[in-house]
mmCIF file of C-alpha atoms in Angstrom:
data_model
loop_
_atom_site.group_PDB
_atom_site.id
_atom_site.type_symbol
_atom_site.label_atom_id
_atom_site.label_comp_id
_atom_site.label_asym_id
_atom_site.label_seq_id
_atom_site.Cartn_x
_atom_site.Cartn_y
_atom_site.Cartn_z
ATOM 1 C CA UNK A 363 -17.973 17.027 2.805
ATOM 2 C CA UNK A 364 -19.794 18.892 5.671
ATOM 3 C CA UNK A 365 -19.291 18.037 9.182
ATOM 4 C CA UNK A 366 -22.771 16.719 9.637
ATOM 5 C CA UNK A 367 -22.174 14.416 6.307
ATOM 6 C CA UNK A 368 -18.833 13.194 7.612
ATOM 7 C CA UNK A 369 -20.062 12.614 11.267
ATOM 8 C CA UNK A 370 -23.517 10.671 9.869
ATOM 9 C CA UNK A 371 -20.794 8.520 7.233
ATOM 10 C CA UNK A 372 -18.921 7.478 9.800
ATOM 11 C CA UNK A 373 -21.891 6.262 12.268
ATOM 12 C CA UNK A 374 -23.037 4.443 9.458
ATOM 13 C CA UNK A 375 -19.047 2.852 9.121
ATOM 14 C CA UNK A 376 -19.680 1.971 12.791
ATOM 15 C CA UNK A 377 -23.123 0.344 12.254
ATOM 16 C CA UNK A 378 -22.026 -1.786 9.340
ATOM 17 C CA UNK A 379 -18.907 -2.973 11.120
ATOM 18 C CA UNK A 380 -16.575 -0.685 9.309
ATOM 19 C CA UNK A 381 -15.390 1.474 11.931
ATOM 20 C CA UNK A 382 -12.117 3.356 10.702
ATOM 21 C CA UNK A 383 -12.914 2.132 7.736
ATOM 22 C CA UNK A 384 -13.238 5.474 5.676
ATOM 23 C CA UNK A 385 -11.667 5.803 2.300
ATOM 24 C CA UNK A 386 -12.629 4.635 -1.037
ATOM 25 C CA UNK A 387 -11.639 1.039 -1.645
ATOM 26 C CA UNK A 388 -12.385 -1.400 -4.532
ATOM 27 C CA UNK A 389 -13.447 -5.059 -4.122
ATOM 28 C CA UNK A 390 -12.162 -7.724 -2.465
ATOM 29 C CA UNK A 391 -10.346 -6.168 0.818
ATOM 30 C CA UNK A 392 -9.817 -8.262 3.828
ATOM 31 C CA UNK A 393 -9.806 -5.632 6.582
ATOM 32 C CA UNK A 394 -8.875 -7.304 10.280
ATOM 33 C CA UNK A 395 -8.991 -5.690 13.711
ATOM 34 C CA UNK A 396 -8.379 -1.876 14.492
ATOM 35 C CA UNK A 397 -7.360 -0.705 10.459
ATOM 36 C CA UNK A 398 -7.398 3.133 10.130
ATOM 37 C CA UNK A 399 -7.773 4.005 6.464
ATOM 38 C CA UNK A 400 -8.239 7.513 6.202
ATOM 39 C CA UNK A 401 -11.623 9.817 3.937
ATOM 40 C CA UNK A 402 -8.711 10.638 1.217
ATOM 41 C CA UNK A 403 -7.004 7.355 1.497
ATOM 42 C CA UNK A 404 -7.963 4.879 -2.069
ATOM 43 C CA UNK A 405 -7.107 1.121 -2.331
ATOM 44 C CA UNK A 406 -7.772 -1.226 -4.909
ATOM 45 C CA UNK A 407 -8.953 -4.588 -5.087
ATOM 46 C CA UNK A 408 -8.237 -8.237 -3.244
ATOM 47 C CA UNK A 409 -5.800 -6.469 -0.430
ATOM 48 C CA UNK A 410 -4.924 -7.611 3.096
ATOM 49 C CA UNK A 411 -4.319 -5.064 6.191
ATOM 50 C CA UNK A 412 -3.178 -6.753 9.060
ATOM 51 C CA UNK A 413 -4.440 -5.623 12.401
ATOM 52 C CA UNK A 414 -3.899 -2.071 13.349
ATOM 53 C CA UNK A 415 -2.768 -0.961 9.537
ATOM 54 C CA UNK A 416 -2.895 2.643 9.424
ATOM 55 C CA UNK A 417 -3.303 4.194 6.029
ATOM 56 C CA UNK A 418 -3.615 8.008 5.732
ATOM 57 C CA UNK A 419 -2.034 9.730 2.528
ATOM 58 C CA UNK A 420 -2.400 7.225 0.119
ATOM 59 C CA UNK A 421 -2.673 5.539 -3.384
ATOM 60 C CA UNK A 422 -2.526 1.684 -3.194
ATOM 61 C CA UNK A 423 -3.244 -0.745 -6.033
ATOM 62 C CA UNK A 424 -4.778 -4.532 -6.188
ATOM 63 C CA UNK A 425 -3.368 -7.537 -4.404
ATOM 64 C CA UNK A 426 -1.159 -5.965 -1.791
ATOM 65 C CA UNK A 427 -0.158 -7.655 1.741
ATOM 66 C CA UNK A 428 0.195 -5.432 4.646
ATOM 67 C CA UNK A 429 1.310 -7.108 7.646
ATOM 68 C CA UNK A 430 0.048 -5.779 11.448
ATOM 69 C CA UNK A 431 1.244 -2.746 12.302
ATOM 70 C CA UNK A 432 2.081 -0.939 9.400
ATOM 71 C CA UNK A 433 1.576 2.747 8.499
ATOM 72 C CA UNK A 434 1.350 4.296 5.630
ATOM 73 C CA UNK A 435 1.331 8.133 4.358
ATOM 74 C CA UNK A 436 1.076 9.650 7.400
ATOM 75 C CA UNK A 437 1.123 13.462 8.778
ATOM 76 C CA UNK A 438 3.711 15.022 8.595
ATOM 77 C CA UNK A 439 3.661 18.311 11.371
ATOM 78 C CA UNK A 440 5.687 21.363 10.540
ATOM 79 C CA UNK A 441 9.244 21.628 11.608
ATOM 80 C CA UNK A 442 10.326 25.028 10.124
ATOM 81 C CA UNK A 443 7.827 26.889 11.949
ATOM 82 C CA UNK A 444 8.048 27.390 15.677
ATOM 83 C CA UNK A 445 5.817 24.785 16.781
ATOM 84 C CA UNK A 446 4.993 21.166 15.489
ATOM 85 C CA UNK A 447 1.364 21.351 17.183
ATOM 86 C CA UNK A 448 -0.932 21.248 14.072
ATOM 87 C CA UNK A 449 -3.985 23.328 16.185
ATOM 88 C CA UNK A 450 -1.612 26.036 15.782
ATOM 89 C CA UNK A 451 0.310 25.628 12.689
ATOM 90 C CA UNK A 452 -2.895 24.979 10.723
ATOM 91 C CA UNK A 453 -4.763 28.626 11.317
ATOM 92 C CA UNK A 454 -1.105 30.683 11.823
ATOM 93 C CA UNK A 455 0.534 29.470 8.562
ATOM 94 C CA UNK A 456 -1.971 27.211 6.894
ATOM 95 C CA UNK A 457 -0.257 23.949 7.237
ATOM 96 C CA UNK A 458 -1.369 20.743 5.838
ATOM 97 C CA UNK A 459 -0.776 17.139 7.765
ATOM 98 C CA UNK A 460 -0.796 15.901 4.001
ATOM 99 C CA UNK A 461 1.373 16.624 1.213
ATOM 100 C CA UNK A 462 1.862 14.481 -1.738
ATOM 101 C CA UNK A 463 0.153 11.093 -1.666
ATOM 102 C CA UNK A 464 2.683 7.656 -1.095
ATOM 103 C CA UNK A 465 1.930 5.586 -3.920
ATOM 104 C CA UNK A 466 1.875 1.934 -3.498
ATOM 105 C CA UNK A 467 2.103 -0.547 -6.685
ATOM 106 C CA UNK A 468 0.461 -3.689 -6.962
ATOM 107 C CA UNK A 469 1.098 -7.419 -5.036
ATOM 108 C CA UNK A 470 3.519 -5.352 -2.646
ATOM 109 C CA UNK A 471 4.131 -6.912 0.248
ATOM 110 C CA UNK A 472 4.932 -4.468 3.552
ATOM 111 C CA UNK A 473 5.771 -6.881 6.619
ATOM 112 C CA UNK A 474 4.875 -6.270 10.473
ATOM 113 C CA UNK A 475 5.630 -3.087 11.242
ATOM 114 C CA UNK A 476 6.551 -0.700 8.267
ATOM 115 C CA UNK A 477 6.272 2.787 8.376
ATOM 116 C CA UNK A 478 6.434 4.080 4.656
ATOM 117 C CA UNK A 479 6.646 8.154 4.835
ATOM 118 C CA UNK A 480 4.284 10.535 2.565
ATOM 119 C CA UNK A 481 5.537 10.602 -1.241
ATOM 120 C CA UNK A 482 7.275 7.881 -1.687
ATOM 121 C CA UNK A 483 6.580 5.123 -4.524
ATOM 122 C CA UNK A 484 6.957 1.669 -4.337
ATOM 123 C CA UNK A 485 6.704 -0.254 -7.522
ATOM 124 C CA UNK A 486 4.625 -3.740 -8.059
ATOM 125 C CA UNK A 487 5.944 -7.095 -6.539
ATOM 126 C CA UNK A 488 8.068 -4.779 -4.248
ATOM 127 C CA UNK A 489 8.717 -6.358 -0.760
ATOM 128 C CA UNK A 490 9.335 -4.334 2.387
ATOM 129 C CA UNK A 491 10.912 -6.176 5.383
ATOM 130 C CA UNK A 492 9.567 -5.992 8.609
ATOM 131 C CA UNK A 493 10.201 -2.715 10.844
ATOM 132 C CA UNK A 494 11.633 -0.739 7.885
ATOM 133 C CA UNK A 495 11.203 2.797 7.491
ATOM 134 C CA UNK A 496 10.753 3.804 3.685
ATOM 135 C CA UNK A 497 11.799 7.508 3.232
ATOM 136 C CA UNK A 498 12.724 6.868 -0.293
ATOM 137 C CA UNK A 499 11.170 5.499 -3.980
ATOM 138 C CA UNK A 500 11.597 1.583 -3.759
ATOM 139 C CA UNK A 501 11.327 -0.047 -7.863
ATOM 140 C CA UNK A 502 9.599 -3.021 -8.860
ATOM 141 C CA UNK A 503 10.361 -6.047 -7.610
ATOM 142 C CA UNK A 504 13.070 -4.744 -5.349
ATOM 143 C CA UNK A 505 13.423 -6.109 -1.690
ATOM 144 C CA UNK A 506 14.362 -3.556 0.682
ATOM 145 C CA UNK A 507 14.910 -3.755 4.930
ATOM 146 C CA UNK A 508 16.069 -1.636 7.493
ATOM 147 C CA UNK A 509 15.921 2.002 8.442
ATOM 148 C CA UNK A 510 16.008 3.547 6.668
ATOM 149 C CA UNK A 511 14.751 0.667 4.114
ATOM 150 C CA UNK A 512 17.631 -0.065 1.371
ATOM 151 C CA UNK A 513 17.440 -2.833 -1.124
ATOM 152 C CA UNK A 514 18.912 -6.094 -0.580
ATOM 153 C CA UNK A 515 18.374 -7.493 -3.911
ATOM 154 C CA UNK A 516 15.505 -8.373 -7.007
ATOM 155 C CA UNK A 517 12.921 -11.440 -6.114
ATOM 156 C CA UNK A 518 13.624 -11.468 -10.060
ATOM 157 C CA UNK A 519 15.811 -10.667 -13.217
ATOM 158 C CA UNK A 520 15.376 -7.303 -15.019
ATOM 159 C CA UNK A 521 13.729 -9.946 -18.210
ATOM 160 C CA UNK A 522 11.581 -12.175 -16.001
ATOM 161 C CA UNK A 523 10.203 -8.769 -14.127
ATOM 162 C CA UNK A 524 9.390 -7.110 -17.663
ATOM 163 C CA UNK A 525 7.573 -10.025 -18.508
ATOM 164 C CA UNK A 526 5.469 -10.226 -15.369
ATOM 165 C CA UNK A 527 4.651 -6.570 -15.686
ATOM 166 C CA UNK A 528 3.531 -6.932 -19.057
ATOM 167 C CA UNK A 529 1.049 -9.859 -18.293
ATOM 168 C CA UNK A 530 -0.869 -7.185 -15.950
ATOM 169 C CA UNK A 531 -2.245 -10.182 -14.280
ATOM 170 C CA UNK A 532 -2.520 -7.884 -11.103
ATOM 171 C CA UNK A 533 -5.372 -5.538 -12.814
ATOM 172 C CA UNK A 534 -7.214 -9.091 -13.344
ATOM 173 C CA UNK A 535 -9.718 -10.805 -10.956
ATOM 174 C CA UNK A 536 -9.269 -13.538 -9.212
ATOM 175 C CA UNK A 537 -9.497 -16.781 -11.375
ATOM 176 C CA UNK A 538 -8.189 -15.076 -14.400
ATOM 177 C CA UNK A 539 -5.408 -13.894 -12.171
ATOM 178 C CA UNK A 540 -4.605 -17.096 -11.288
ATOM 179 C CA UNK A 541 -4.867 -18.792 -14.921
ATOM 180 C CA UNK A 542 -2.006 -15.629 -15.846
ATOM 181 C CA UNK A 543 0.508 -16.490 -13.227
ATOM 182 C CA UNK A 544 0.228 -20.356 -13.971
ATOM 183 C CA UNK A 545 1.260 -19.268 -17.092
ATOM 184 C CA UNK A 546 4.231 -17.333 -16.571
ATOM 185 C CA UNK A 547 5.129 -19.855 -14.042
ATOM 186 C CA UNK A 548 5.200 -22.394 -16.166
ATOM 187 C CA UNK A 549 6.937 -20.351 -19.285
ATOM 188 C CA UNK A 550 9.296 -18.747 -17.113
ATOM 189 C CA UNK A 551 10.706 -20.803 -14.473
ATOM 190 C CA UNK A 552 10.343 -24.456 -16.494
ATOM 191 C CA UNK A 553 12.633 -22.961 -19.053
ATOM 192 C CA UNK A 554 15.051 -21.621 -16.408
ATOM 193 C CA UNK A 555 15.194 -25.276 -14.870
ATOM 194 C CA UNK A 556 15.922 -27.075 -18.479
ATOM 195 C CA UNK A 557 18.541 -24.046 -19.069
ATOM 196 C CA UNK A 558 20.615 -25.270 -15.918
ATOM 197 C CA UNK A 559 20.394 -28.924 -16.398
#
């Protein structure tokens, strides 16, 4: 995209109440006060970003919660070469702020605060706790805190998460989202309350 292109696209983000709003996202997307999401950035459908979300480097699916604060995928400055600024780094030794993408599942839930670094994957249903600092590849489900983030524990067993995942209720809109989770609700957790009578 040419200067003049990107300059005009984002007046036209401005007018239409979008400022910082930049990336490609899909339907759905509550976007509150001061979010940054970046021309490369791509989100999916029916997400939240809290106030001042910052999303640069970054692949994030449907029905994700991102609580004020956080930041996602972003720059990383050289550290091997003798200066960090990026005015220089960029014409001596071609560097690039951006490297691999972080890749964000679906109905993940980042709390106030979380900085998630450039490459790393967090699976669906994952839950971040607020302030943490994910450097590394958090699984499905998991629920991870501190810095750097480790995993505490599973919201669910390995058999209840398979079965979620295979519903794909999350690549569903809204109603029919909702009919598929009063499902498995009802299936799964029903027959774990008659199995520990």
């Amino acid at each position: 995209m040419s200067i003049l292109m990107k300059s005009l696209f984002r007046l036209f983000r401005i007018f239409i109440g979008k400022k910082g709003v930049y990336g490609e996202y899909g339907a759905g997307n509550k976007f509150t006060k001061g979010v940054f999401l970046a021309d490369y950035a791509l989100i999916g459908d029916h997400n939240y970003l809290g106030p001042y979300t910052m999303i640069n480097n970054a692949i994030i699916g449907n029905y994700c919660s991102f609580g004020p604060g956080v930041k996602i995928g972003q720059g990383e400055h050289s550290i091997d070469f003798i200066t960090t600024c990026q005015k220089i780094s960029k014409t001596m030794i071609n560097h690039s702020l951006n490297k691999s993408p972080t890749i964000i599942g679906n109905d993940v839930w980042c709390g106030a605060n979380v900085v998630v670094l450039q490459g790393v994957q967090i699976g669906d249903g994952a839950v971040i706790g607020a302030n943490a600092v994910v450097t590394r590849d958090i699984p499905d489900y998991a629920i991870a805190v501190g810095v750097p983030a480790k995993i505490i524990k599973y919201r669910f067993d390995s058999e209840t998460i398979e079965v979620i995942k295979k519903s794909g209720w999350y690549n569903r809109e809204i109603e029919e989202a909702k009919i598929i989770i009063k499902s498995l609700e009802t299936d799964l957790f029903s027959n774990f309350e008659e199995n520990s009578k």
